[in-house]
Amino acid sequence: MPKLLSVLLLAALLPLAASAQAGPPAKPQTSAAKAKPSTASSTAPPVDAEGHQWWQHAVFYEIYPRSYADSNNDGIGDLPGIDSKLDYLKRLGVDAIWITPCFPSPQVDFGYDVSDYEDIDPMYGTLSDFDQMQRDAQGRNIRIILDFVMNHTSDQNKWFIDSRSSRTSKHRDWYVWRDGKGPNQPPNNWLSTFGGSAWQFDGKTSQYYYHFFYPQQPDLNWRNPAVKDAMFGVTRWWYDKGVAGFRLDAVDTLFEDPNLHDNPVLPGKNAFGDPKMKNEYNDKLPEVHDVLQGLRKVADQYNAVLIGETWTTDIEELNKYYGPTSNELQMPMDFLFTTVNKLSPPDFRKQIAAANSASGWPVYVLGNHDIERSYNRYGDGKHNDEIAKVMAGMYLTLRGTPILYYGEEIGMQNNDPKTRAAVKDPIGRRGWPDEKGRDGERTPMQWDNTPNAGFTKGIPWLPIPVSYRTHNVASEQKDPYSILVFYQNLLKLRHTNRALLDGDYVALNEDDPNVLSYLRRYKDQAVLVVINMSPQQQEASFDLAAQGFSATQAKTLLTTMSSVKSQTALSDMTLAPFSVYIGEVSNTAITPIHKP
Ligand code: GLC
Ligand code: CA
């Protein structure tokens, strides 16, 4: 949602000054060092001559399990439901699925409040359902990535239940407990990003505990070596079950200033009516990098990938998450990309160039379960389907790994609640009407045009927008011009074309305000991508001599335009409104092909 996004972004965009004041990082020995040797080697075998790893060639796909497919018709998606859709995912061209939390949870934050890290919530199935899904995925060469909610647990987690039971309990220091400043006065002015004070008074022991998110999500104390050991052990437990990596939730907020300095207050109020604040002392503290380096050591033993929910201000900040020697996250998500909220070639050019200058492999996302769907954010209300293809044509042909959000491939749109009473996401109730919550982008996957879009025979947990009648998998599969078929063709091309997999990114025609063009260049082979982001027809012309290509024609590989020849003159290209052209240029003779 725009509001939440702006809250998160505000936190991210504020300069960081906490480092100097923050206390010395706890330096316990990491459990990684003590880990028993695993079967997988710590140096992952590259998949190509460029030394690329599996995750650099993979297409990732985020699944919100509540909303994907409901196998037992209770209105909530589940793991057997996901299992039943693996063939669909394979056909789409997905290599890895990231499943958002499916662990036991009171579901206050719909799974991001974990009460047991080593089990499956009964509403999603059982551990044996997980194993079955894992085996079925493996059989199709689809890897499974789980969500690692490491900043906080549920208040119903046994660790927290023990922690709050007494000041001397075994798990007391697993969380952040402090005395208030006085009666009814929290320890400092820090705010929860979900509204209100970040401190919750607990009568039993007369102290406050810290929660960056909901009060039901107490923050773990990562300065405690026992927390680190337990949490590292969780990742190992799932790796041993065969998962291929984790998406690390909320890494920015893992540490807080132990001296609890007040954060600077800014002018104005946020959607929750709280003063705006610069999260100087509880966001992006440097200690997080020690933890990430430790987690990476464990991951490397399993050839696993770590993806980060990293809300960074700029590429310099993003670079820190790759680690000083590429020893932290392989895939910190570049959310800066999602902040280009208009179809602007100059803005995207800038952002793509920045991503390509990063110290690690770029990771592109257009949307996720916390952000308004890309179909709405980029759509103009009239040409949304064409624009959905334009966006795919761009981010699926860039140098880097894309992470799709389920439903994006069929043009699913937001379905925001109409009334406060209809809201399920607690921030939407608290922040209504400025903040409507994130229900809108989390609605059930649209499989066909039968009632409830084929998601369930029960009552879906969130209402499905009427657009499911046209925007669903079954109907789009039959239409060669649908968004879905375009995604399938594009991902197929991406998997088989060397230049798209491994080529450099070379910006072209950088002054063009309407058409975004670039080459993906690999040795004497290149793919030319030309994207008209405007509602008017545009002309484009390319001289690739400077890039070492004498070719005057491109061989058409894929396009959204119906009247394009199999070979197109580079000097004279006509682009339909909101269109994508992808063609091959090489220095060898071009052989004619059939019309795509
Ligand atoms: C991340 C998740 C979000 C969740 C929050 C708290 O931002 O993406 O959905 O509410 O962490 O766990
Ligand atoms: Ca179900």
Coordinates of C-alpha atoms and ligand atoms in Angstrom, one line a residue:
M1 CA 0.0 0.0 0.0
P2 CA 1.2 3.4 -0.8
K3 CA 0.9 4.6 2.8
L4 CA 2.8 1.7 4.4
L5 CA 5.3 1.9 1.7
S6 CA 5.8 5.5 2.4
V7 CA 6.3 4.7 6.1
L8 CA 8.8 2.1 5.3
L9 CA 10.5 4.3 2.7
L10 CA 10.6 7.2 5.0
A11 CA 12.5 5.0 7.5
A12 CA 14.8 3.9 4.7
L13 CA 15.3 7.3 3.1
L14 CA 16.4 8.9 6.3
P15 CA 20.2 9.3 6.7
L16 CA 21.8 7.0 9.1
A17 CA 23.7 8.4 12.0
A18 CA 23.2 5.6 14.5
S19 CA 26.5 3.8 13.8
A20 CA 28.7 6.1 15.9
Q21 CA 26.4 6.0 19.0
A22 CA 25.5 2.4 18.9
G23 CA 27.3 0.2 21.4
P24 CA 29.9 -2.3 20.5
P25 CA 28.5 -5.2 18.6
A26 CA 28.2 -8.4 20.5
K27 CA 30.8 -10.8 19.1
P28 CA 29.8 -14.3 20.1
Q29 CA 31.1 -17.2 18.2
T30 CA 28.7 -17.9 15.4
S31 CA 27.0 -21.3 15.3
A32 CA 28.1 -21.5 11.7
A33 CA 31.6 -22.1 12.9
K34 CA 30.4 -25.0 15.0
A35 CA 28.1 -26.4 12.3
K36 CA 28.6 -30.0 11.4
P37 CA 29.9 -30.4 7.9
S38 CA 27.1 -30.9 5.5
T39 CA 26.9 -32.8 2.2
A40 CA 26.9 -29.7 0.1
S41 CA 30.2 -27.9 -0.6
S42 CA 30.8 -24.4 0.7
T43 CA 32.0 -23.2 -2.7
A44 CA 28.9 -23.5 -4.9
P45 CA 29.6 -24.9 -8.4
P46 CA 29.0 -22.3 -11.0
V47 CA 26.5 -23.0 -13.7
D48 CA 28.3 -21.3 -16.6
A49 CA 31.7 -20.1 -17.8
E50 CA 31.1 -16.7 -16.2
G51 CA 31.1 -18.2 -12.8
H52 CA 27.4 -17.6 -12.2
Q53 CA 25.6 -19.5 -9.5
W54 CA 22.2 -21.2 -9.9
W55 CA 20.3 -18.2 -8.4
Q56 CA 21.8 -15.9 -10.9
H57 CA 20.0 -17.7 -13.7
A58 CA 16.9 -18.5 -11.8
V59 CA 13.5 -16.8 -11.9
F60 CA 12.0 -16.4 -8.5
Y61 CA 8.3 -16.2 -7.7
E62 CA 6.8 -15.1 -4.4
I63 CA 3.8 -17.0 -3.1
Y64 CA 1.5 -15.7 -0.4
P65 CA 0.3 -19.1 0.8
R66 CA -3.0 -17.9 2.2
S67 CA -3.9 -16.8 -1.3
Y68 CA -2.5 -19.2 -3.8
A69 CA -4.7 -22.3 -3.9
D70 CA -7.0 -23.8 -1.4
S71 CA -7.0 -27.6 -1.4
N72 CA -9.5 -28.2 1.4
N73 CA -12.0 -25.4 0.7
D74 CA -11.7 -23.6 4.0
G75 CA -11.2 -20.4 2.1
I76 CA -7.4 -20.2 2.9
G77 CA -4.7 -21.4 0.6
D78 CA -2.4 -24.2 1.7
L79 CA 0.7 -26.2 0.9
P80 CA -1.1 -29.0 -0.9
G81 CA -2.7 -26.2 -3.0
I82 CA 0.7 -24.9 -3.9
D83 CA 1.9 -28.5 -4.7
S84 CA -1.0 -28.9 -7.1
K85 CA 0.1 -25.8 -9.1
L86 CA 3.8 -26.8 -9.6
D87 CA 3.1 -27.7 -13.2
Y88 CA 1.7 -24.3 -13.8
L89 CA 4.8 -22.7 -12.3
K90 CA 7.0 -24.9 -14.4
R91 CA 5.3 -23.9 -17.5
L92 CA 5.5 -20.3 -16.6
G93 CA 9.2 -20.6 -16.3
V94 CA 9.7 -20.4 -12.5
D95 CA 12.9 -21.9 -11.0
A96 CA 12.4 -21.1 -7.3
I97 CA 9.4 -20.2 -5.2
W98 CA 9.6 -18.0 -2.1
I99 CA 6.7 -18.9 0.2
T100 CA 5.9 -16.2 2.8
P101 CA 5.6 -17.6 6.3
C102 CA 3.7 -20.8 6.6
F103 CA 4.8 -21.7 10.2
P104 CA 2.6 -22.0 13.2
S105 CA 1.3 -18.5 14.0
P106 CA -1.6 -16.7 15.6
Q107 CA -1.8 -14.8 12.3
V108 CA -1.9 -11.4 13.8
D109 CA 0.4 -10.3 10.9
F110 CA -0.7 -13.2 8.8
G111 CA 2.2 -15.4 9.5
Y112 CA 4.9 -12.8 10.2
D113 CA 4.4 -13.6 13.8
V114 CA 5.9 -17.0 14.2
S115 CA 5.2 -19.1 17.2
D116 CA 7.2 -22.1 16.1
Y117 CA 10.0 -21.9 13.5
E118 CA 10.3 -25.6 12.9
D119 CA 6.7 -26.7 12.0
I120 CA 3.9 -25.9 9.5
D121 CA 0.7 -24.1 10.6
P122 CA -2.1 -26.6 10.5
M123 CA -4.1 -24.2 8.3
Y124 CA -1.4 -24.7 5.7
G125 CA -0.9 -28.4 6.2
T126 CA 1.6 -30.6 7.9
L127 CA 5.4 -31.2 7.8
S128 CA 4.7 -34.2 5.6
D129 CA 2.7 -31.9 3.2
F130 CA 5.8 -29.8 3.1
D131 CA 8.0 -32.7 2.4
Q132 CA 5.7 -33.9 -0.3
M133 CA 5.7 -30.4 -1.9
Q134 CA 9.5 -30.2 -1.6
R135 CA 9.8 -33.6 -3.4
D136 CA 7.4 -32.6 -6.1
A137 CA 9.1 -29.3 -6.6
Q138 CA 12.5 -31.0 -6.7
G139 CA 11.2 -33.4 -9.4
R140 CA 10.5 -30.3 -11.5
N141 CA 13.7 -28.5 -10.7
I142 CA 11.9 -25.9 -8.7
R143 CA 13.6 -24.8 -5.5
I144 CA 11.9 -23.8 -2.3
I145 CA 12.8 -20.6 -0.5
L146 CA 11.3 -20.0 2.9
D147 CA 10.7 -16.7 4.8
F148 CA 13.0 -16.2 7.8
V149 CA 11.3 -13.9 10.2
M150 CA 14.4 -13.0 12.2
N151 CA 13.7 -9.6 13.8
H152 CA 10.8 -10.8 16.0
T153 CA 8.7 -13.8 17.0
S154 CA 5.1 -14.1 17.9
D155 CA 4.2 -13.2 21.6
Q156 CA 2.8 -16.8 21.6
N157 CA 6.3 -18.3 20.8
K158 CA 7.4 -20.5 23.8
W159 CA 10.6 -18.3 24.0
F160 CA 8.6 -15.2 24.6
I161 CA 6.1 -16.9 26.9
D162 CA 9.0 -17.9 29.1
S163 CA 10.7 -14.6 28.6
R164 CA 7.8 -12.6 30.0
S165 CA 7.1 -15.1 32.8
S166 CA 9.8 -13.6 35.2
R167 CA 12.8 -11.3 35.1
T168 CA 15.0 -14.2 35.8
S169 CA 13.6 -16.7 33.3
K170 CA 15.9 -18.6 30.9
H171 CA 14.7 -16.6 27.9
R172 CA 14.4 -13.2 29.6
D173 CA 17.3 -11.8 27.6
W174 CA 16.1 -13.3 24.3
Y175 CA 14.0 -10.1 23.9
V176 CA 14.5 -6.4 24.6
W177 CA 13.2 -5.6 28.1
R178 CA 13.7 -2.2 29.7
D179 CA 12.3 -0.2 32.6
G180 CA 10.1 2.7 31.8
K181 CA 11.2 6.3 32.4
G182 CA 8.5 6.6 35.0
P183 CA 4.8 5.6 35.5
N184 CA 3.2 5.2 32.1
Q185 CA 6.3 6.4 30.4
P186 CA 8.0 4.1 27.9
P187 CA 11.8 3.8 27.9
N188 CA 12.2 6.2 25.0
N189 CA 10.3 7.8 22.1
W190 CA 10.7 5.1 19.5
L191 CA 7.6 4.3 17.4
S192 CA 6.3 1.1 16.0
T193 CA 6.2 1.2 12.2
F194 CA 2.7 -0.2 12.6
G195 CA 1.6 2.7 14.8
G196 CA 2.0 3.8 18.5
S197 CA 4.9 3.4 20.8
A198 CA 7.4 0.6 20.1
W199 CA 7.3 -0.3 23.8
Q200 CA 4.7 -2.5 25.4
F201 CA 4.3 -2.5 29.2
D202 CA 4.0 -6.0 30.6
G203 CA 2.4 -6.0 34.1
K204 CA 3.7 -9.4 35.2
T205 CA 7.3 -8.2 35.5
S206 CA 6.6 -4.4 35.3
Q207 CA 8.9 -3.8 32.4
Y208 CA 8.5 -2.8 28.8
Y209 CA 9.4 -5.0 25.8
Y210 CA 10.3 -3.6 22.4
H211 CA 8.4 -4.3 19.2
F212 CA 9.2 -2.6 15.9
F213 CA 6.1 -4.1 14.4
Y214 CA 2.9 -5.1 16.3
P215 CA 2.9 -5.6 20.1
Q216 CA 2.3 -9.3 19.3
Q217 CA 5.7 -9.3 17.5
P218 CA 8.3 -8.8 20.2
D219 CA 11.8 -8.1 18.8
L220 CA 14.4 -10.7 19.5
N221 CA 17.6 -9.6 21.2
W222 CA 20.3 -10.4 18.6
R223 CA 23.0 -9.2 21.0
N224 CA 22.3 -12.5 22.9
P225 CA 24.5 -15.3 21.5
A226 CA 21.8 -17.8 22.5
V227 CA 19.3 -16.1 20.1
K228 CA 21.9 -16.3 17.4
D229 CA 22.5 -19.9 18.0
A230 CA 18.8 -20.8 18.1
M231 CA 18.0 -18.8 15.0
F232 CA 21.0 -20.1 13.0
G233 CA 19.9 -23.6 14.0
V234 CA 16.5 -22.9 12.5
T235 CA 18.0 -22.2 9.1
R236 CA 20.1 -25.4 9.3
W237 CA 17.0 -27.4 10.2
W238 CA 15.2 -26.3 7.0
Y239 CA 18.3 -26.7 4.8
D240 CA 18.5 -30.2 6.0
K241 CA 15.0 -30.7 4.8
G242 CA 16.1 -29.5 1.4
V243 CA 15.1 -25.8 1.2
A244 CA 17.3 -23.8 -1.1
G245 CA 17.5 -20.6 0.8
F246 CA 15.7 -17.9 2.8
R247 CA 14.2 -14.5 2.2
L248 CA 15.2 -12.6 5.4
D249 CA 12.4 -10.5 6.8
A250 CA 13.0 -7.0 8.2
V251 CA 16.8 -7.3 8.4
D252 CA 17.1 -3.5 8.6
T253 CA 15.7 -3.5 12.1
L254 CA 17.6 -6.4 13.8
F255 CA 19.5 -4.2 16.2
E256 CA 18.7 -1.2 18.4
D257 CA 21.0 1.3 20.1
P258 CA 21.6 -0.3 23.5
N259 CA 21.7 3.2 25.1
L260 CA 18.2 3.9 23.8
H261 CA 18.8 7.4 22.5
D262 CA 15.5 9.1 21.5
N263 CA 15.0 9.3 17.7
P264 CA 14.8 12.8 16.2
V265 CA 11.2 13.9 15.7
L266 CA 10.3 15.4 12.3
P267 CA 7.5 17.8 11.4
G268 CA 4.1 16.4 10.6
K269 CA 2.2 13.2 11.5
N270 CA 2.0 9.8 9.8
A271 CA -1.2 7.8 8.8
F272 CA -1.5 6.5 12.4
G273 CA -1.5 10.0 13.8
D274 CA 2.0 9.6 15.3
P275 CA 4.7 12.2 14.9
K276 CA 7.0 11.5 11.9
M277 CA 10.3 10.3 13.1
K278 CA 13.8 9.6 11.8
N279 CA 14.7 6.0 12.8
E280 CA 18.2 6.9 13.6
Y281 CA 18.8 4.6 16.6
N282 CA 16.7 1.5 15.6
D283 CA 17.3 1.0 11.9
K284 CA 20.2 -0.3 9.9
L285 CA 22.7 -0.5 12.8
P286 CA 26.1 -1.9 11.6
E287 CA 25.8 -5.0 13.9
V288 CA 23.4 -6.5 11.4
H289 CA 26.3 -7.3 9.1
D290 CA 28.0 -9.6 11.7
V291 CA 24.8 -11.6 11.8
L292 CA 24.4 -11.7 8.0
Q293 CA 28.0 -12.9 7.6
G294 CA 27.3 -15.7 10.0
L295 CA 24.1 -16.7 8.3
R296 CA 25.9 -16.7 5.0
K297 CA 28.5 -19.1 6.3
V298 CA 25.7 -21.6 7.2
A299 CA 24.0 -21.0 3.8
D300 CA 27.2 -21.6 1.9
Q301 CA 27.5 -25.1 3.4
Y302 CA 24.2 -25.9 1.6
N303 CA 24.7 -24.0 -1.6
A304 CA 21.7 -21.9 -0.4
V305 CA 20.8 -18.3 -1.3
L306 CA 20.0 -15.5 1.1
I307 CA 17.6 -12.9 -0.2
G308 CA 17.1 -9.7 1.9
E309 CA 14.1 -7.4 2.5
T310 CA 16.4 -4.4 2.3
W311 CA 14.8 -1.0 2.2
T312 CA 17.8 1.1 1.2
T313 CA 18.2 4.7 0.3
D314 CA 20.7 4.3 -2.4
I315 CA 23.1 1.8 -4.0
E316 CA 25.8 2.6 -1.5
E317 CA 23.6 1.4 1.3
L318 CA 22.5 -1.6 -0.8
N319 CA 26.1 -2.5 -1.4
K320 CA 26.6 -2.9 2.4
Y321 CA 24.2 -5.8 2.3
Y322 CA 26.2 -7.7 -0.3
G323 CA 29.0 -7.6 2.3
P324 CA 32.6 -6.2 2.1
T325 CA 33.8 -9.3 0.3
S326 CA 30.4 -10.5 -1.1
N327 CA 30.1 -12.5 2.2
E328 CA 26.6 -11.4 3.2
L329 CA 23.4 -11.5 1.1
Q330 CA 23.7 -12.8 -2.4
M331 CA 20.4 -11.2 -3.3
P332 CA 19.4 -8.0 -1.3
M333 CA 16.3 -6.8 -3.0
D334 CA 16.6 -3.5 -4.8
F335 CA 13.4 -1.7 -3.7
L336 CA 14.7 1.6 -5.2
F337 CA 13.4 0.1 -8.4
T338 CA 9.8 0.0 -7.0
T339 CA 10.1 3.7 -6.2
V340 CA 10.0 4.6 -9.9
N341 CA 6.3 4.8 -9.9
K342 CA 5.8 6.1 -13.4
L343 CA 6.5 4.9 -16.9
S344 CA 9.5 7.1 -17.3
P345 CA 12.4 5.9 -19.4
P346 CA 14.8 8.5 -17.9
D347 CA 14.0 7.4 -14.4
F348 CA 14.3 3.7 -15.1
R349 CA 17.5 4.3 -17.0
K350 CA 18.9 6.0 -14.0
Q351 CA 17.8 3.2 -11.7
I352 CA 18.9 0.4 -13.9
A353 CA 22.4 2.0 -14.3
A354 CA 22.6 2.3 -10.5
A355 CA 21.6 -1.3 -10.0
N356 CA 24.3 -2.3 -12.6
S357 CA 26.9 -0.3 -10.7
A358 CA 26.2 -2.2 -7.5
S359 CA 28.9 -4.4 -6.0
G360 CA 26.7 -7.5 -6.4
W361 CA 24.2 -9.1 -8.7
P362 CA 21.1 -7.0 -9.2
V363 CA 17.8 -8.2 -7.9
Y364 CA 14.6 -6.7 -9.4
V365 CA 11.1 -6.7 -7.9
L366 CA 8.1 -4.9 -9.2
G367 CA 5.8 -5.7 -6.3
N368 CA 5.2 -7.8 -3.3
H369 CA 2.7 -8.5 -0.5
D370 CA 3.4 -5.1 1.1
I371 CA 3.1 -2.9 -2.0
E372 CA 0.2 -1.9 -4.2
R373 CA 0.2 -4.2 -7.2
S374 CA 2.3 -3.1 -10.2
Y375 CA -0.7 -3.5 -12.4
N376 CA -2.3 -0.5 -10.6
R377 CA 0.9 1.4 -9.9
Y378 CA 2.0 1.6 -13.5
G379 CA -1.3 1.2 -15.3
D380 CA -3.0 4.3 -16.7
G381 CA -6.5 2.8 -16.4
K382 CA -6.9 2.3 -20.1
H383 CA -3.9 0.4 -21.3
N384 CA -3.1 -1.6 -18.2
D385 CA -2.6 -4.9 -20.0
E386 CA -0.2 -3.4 -22.5
I387 CA 1.6 -1.7 -19.7
A388 CA 1.8 -4.9 -17.7
K389 CA 3.7 -6.4 -20.7
V390 CA 5.9 -3.3 -21.0
M391 CA 6.9 -3.7 -17.3
A392 CA 7.6 -7.4 -17.8
G393 CA 9.5 -6.7 -21.1
M394 CA 11.7 -4.5 -19.1
Y395 CA 12.5 -6.2 -15.8
L396 CA 12.7 -9.7 -17.1
T397 CA 15.3 -8.8 -19.7
L398 CA 17.7 -6.9 -17.4
R399 CA 21.0 -8.2 -16.1
G400 CA 20.0 -9.6 -12.7
T401 CA 17.6 -11.9 -11.0
P402 CA 13.9 -11.0 -11.0
I403 CA 11.4 -12.0 -8.3
L404 CA 7.9 -12.1 -9.6
Y405 CA 4.9 -11.6 -7.3
Y406 CA 2.1 -14.2 -7.8
G407 CA -0.6 -13.0 -10.1
E408 CA 1.5 -10.3 -11.7
E409 CA 1.8 -12.7 -14.7
I410 CA -1.9 -12.5 -15.3
G411 CA -2.5 -8.8 -14.6
M412 CA -4.0 -9.2 -11.1
Q413 CA -5.1 -5.8 -9.7
N414 CA -5.5 -4.5 -6.2
N415 CA -8.8 -5.0 -4.5
D416 CA -8.7 -2.6 -1.6
P417 CA -11.3 -2.8 1.1
K418 CA -14.2 -0.4 0.7
T419 CA -14.9 0.0 4.4
R420 CA -12.8 0.0 7.6
A421 CA -14.9 -2.9 8.9
A422 CA -13.9 -5.0 5.9
V423 CA -10.2 -4.6 6.5
K424 CA -8.3 -7.7 7.7
D425 CA -4.7 -6.3 7.9
P426 CA -4.6 -4.6 11.3
I427 CA -2.6 -1.5 10.1
G428 CA -5.5 -0.8 7.7
R429 CA -7.9 -0.6 10.7
R430 CA -5.6 1.5 12.7
G431 CA -4.7 3.8 9.8
W432 CA -8.0 4.0 8.0
P433 CA -8.7 5.8 5.7
D434 CA -5.1 7.1 5.0
E435 CA -3.6 3.6 5.4
K436 CA -6.0 1.0 4.1
G437 CA -3.7 -1.9 4.8
R438 CA -2.3 -4.5 2.5
D439 CA -5.3 -6.7 1.8
G440 CA -5.7 -5.2 -1.6
E441 CA -2.5 -6.8 -3.0
R442 CA -3.0 -10.1 -1.2
T443 CA -6.2 -11.4 -2.8
P444 CA -6.6 -15.0 -4.0
M445 CA -4.9 -16.1 -7.2
Q446 CA -7.2 -16.1 -10.1
W447 CA -7.2 -19.5 -11.7
D448 CA -10.3 -19.5 -13.9
N449 CA -13.6 -17.7 -14.4
T450 CA -15.7 -20.0 -12.2
P451 CA -16.9 -18.6 -8.8
N452 CA -14.1 -17.5 -6.5
A453 CA -11.8 -17.7 -9.5
G454 CA -11.2 -21.4 -8.9
F455 CA -9.2 -20.6 -5.8
T456 CA -11.7 -22.2 -3.4
K457 CA -15.1 -23.8 -3.2
G458 CA -15.5 -22.2 0.3
I459 CA -15.6 -18.5 1.1
P460 CA -12.3 -16.9 0.2
W461 CA -10.5 -15.2 3.1
L462 CA -10.3 -12.0 1.0
P463 CA -12.8 -10.9 -1.7
I464 CA -11.7 -11.4 -5.3
P465 CA -12.0 -8.5 -7.7
V466 CA -14.5 -8.9 -10.7
S467 CA -11.5 -8.6 -13.1
Y468 CA -11.0 -12.3 -12.4
R469 CA -13.5 -13.0 -15.1
T470 CA -11.1 -11.9 -17.8
H471 CA -7.8 -12.0 -15.9
N472 CA -7.3 -15.6 -14.9
V473 CA -4.9 -18.4 -15.8
A474 CA -7.4 -20.6 -17.8
S475 CA -8.6 -17.8 -20.1
E476 CA -5.2 -16.2 -20.6
Q477 CA -3.7 -19.5 -21.4
K478 CA -5.9 -19.7 -24.5
D479 CA -5.2 -16.2 -25.7
P480 CA -1.8 -15.8 -27.5
Y481 CA -1.8 -12.1 -26.8
S482 CA -2.5 -12.4 -23.1
I483 CA -0.2 -11.1 -20.4
L484 CA 0.4 -14.7 -19.2
V485 CA 1.5 -16.0 -22.6
F486 CA 3.8 -13.0 -22.9
Y487 CA 5.4 -13.9 -19.6
Q488 CA 5.7 -17.5 -20.6
N489 CA 7.4 -16.6 -23.9
L490 CA 9.6 -14.1 -22.3
L491 CA 10.8 -16.4 -19.5
K492 CA 11.4 -19.2 -22.0
L493 CA 13.6 -16.8 -24.0
R494 CA 15.4 -15.6 -20.9
H495 CA 16.3 -19.2 -19.9
T496 CA 17.7 -20.1 -23.3
N497 CA 19.3 -16.9 -24.6
R498 CA 22.9 -16.5 -23.6
A499 CA 23.0 -12.7 -23.9
L500 CA 19.9 -12.4 -21.7
L501 CA 21.4 -14.7 -19.1
D502 CA 24.9 -13.4 -19.0
G503 CA 25.3 -10.4 -21.1
D504 CA 26.3 -6.9 -20.0
Y505 CA 23.7 -4.1 -19.8
V506 CA 24.4 -1.3 -22.3
A507 CA 22.1 1.7 -22.3
L508 CA 21.2 3.0 -25.8
N509 CA 19.6 6.2 -27.0
E510 CA 19.9 7.7 -23.6
D511 CA 18.2 11.0 -24.5
D512 CA 15.0 9.4 -25.7
P513 CA 12.2 10.4 -23.2
N514 CA 9.7 7.8 -24.4
V515 CA 11.6 4.7 -25.5
L516 CA 13.8 2.8 -23.2
S517 CA 16.4 0.8 -25.2
Y518 CA 19.3 -1.3 -24.2
L519 CA 21.6 -4.1 -25.3
R520 CA 22.3 -7.2 -23.4
R521 CA 25.7 -8.0 -24.9
Y522 CA 27.6 -11.3 -24.6
K523 CA 30.7 -11.5 -26.7
D524 CA 29.7 -11.2 -30.4
Q525 CA 26.1 -11.8 -29.6
A526 CA 23.6 -9.3 -28.3
V527 CA 19.9 -8.9 -27.6
L528 CA 18.3 -5.5 -28.3
V529 CA 15.4 -4.5 -26.1
V530 CA 13.3 -1.6 -27.2
I531 CA 10.3 -0.5 -25.0
N532 CA 7.9 2.2 -25.9
M533 CA 6.6 3.5 -22.6
S534 CA 4.4 6.2 -24.1
P535 CA 0.8 6.1 -25.4
Q536 CA 1.9 7.4 -28.8
Q537 CA 3.6 5.5 -31.7
Q538 CA 7.3 6.2 -31.6
E539 CA 10.2 5.8 -34.0
A540 CA 13.6 4.6 -33.0
S541 CA 16.9 4.1 -34.7
F542 CA 20.1 2.4 -33.6
D543 CA 23.7 2.5 -34.8
L544 CA 25.5 -0.2 -32.9
A545 CA 28.9 0.3 -34.4
A546 CA 30.2 1.8 -31.2
Q547 CA 29.1 -1.4 -29.4
G548 CA 31.0 -3.4 -31.9
F549 CA 28.1 -4.6 -34.0
S550 CA 28.0 -4.0 -37.7
A551 CA 24.6 -5.5 -38.1
T552 CA 22.0 -3.3 -39.7
Q553 CA 19.1 -5.6 -38.9
A554 CA 17.8 -7.4 -35.8
K555 CA 16.3 -10.8 -35.8
T556 CA 12.9 -10.6 -34.0
L557 CA 12.8 -12.8 -31.0
L558 CA 9.7 -11.6 -29.2
T559 CA 7.4 -8.6 -29.5
T560 CA 4.0 -7.4 -28.3
M561 CA 3.4 -5.9 -31.7
S562 CA 1.4 -8.0 -34.2
S563 CA 2.8 -6.5 -37.5
V564 CA 6.6 -6.9 -37.0
K565 CA 8.7 -8.7 -39.6
S566 CA 11.1 -11.5 -38.6
Q567 CA 13.9 -9.0 -39.4
T568 CA 13.8 -5.4 -38.6
A569 CA 16.0 -2.6 -39.9
L570 CA 17.9 -1.0 -37.0
S571 CA 17.8 2.4 -38.6
D572 CA 14.1 2.6 -38.8
M573 CA 12.0 1.0 -36.1
T574 CA 8.4 1.9 -35.5
L575 CA 7.0 1.1 -32.1
A576 CA 3.3 0.9 -31.3
P577 CA 2.1 2.6 -28.2
F578 CA 3.1 0.8 -25.0
S579 CA 5.0 -1.9 -26.9
V580 CA 8.0 -4.2 -26.4
Y581 CA 10.4 -5.3 -29.1
I582 CA 13.2 -7.9 -28.4
G583 CA 15.6 -8.8 -31.2
E584 CA 18.9 -10.4 -31.7
V585 CA 21.9 -8.6 -33.3
S586 CA 25.1 -10.4 -34.1
N587 CA 28.1 -10.0 -36.4
T588 CA 27.3 -13.1 -38.2
A589 CA 25.0 -13.5 -41.1
I590 CA 21.3 -13.3 -40.2
T591 CA 19.3 -16.3 -41.3
P592 CA 15.6 -15.6 -41.8
I593 CA 13.2 -17.2 -39.3
H594 CA 9.5 -17.7 -39.2
K595 CA 7.3 -14.9 -38.0
P596 CA 7.0 -15.2 -34.2
Ligands
GLC1 C1 8.1 -7.4 6.5 C2 7.0 -8.2 5.8 C3 5.7 -7.6 6.2 C4 5.5 -7.8 7.7 C5 6.7 -7.2 8.4 C6 6.8 -7.6 9.8 O1 8.1 -6.1 6.1 O2 7.2 -8.2 4.4 O3 4.6 -8.2 5.5 O4 4.4 -7.2 8.1 O5 8.0 -7.6 7.8 O6 7.2 -9.0 9.9
CA2 CA -7.1 -24.5 2.9

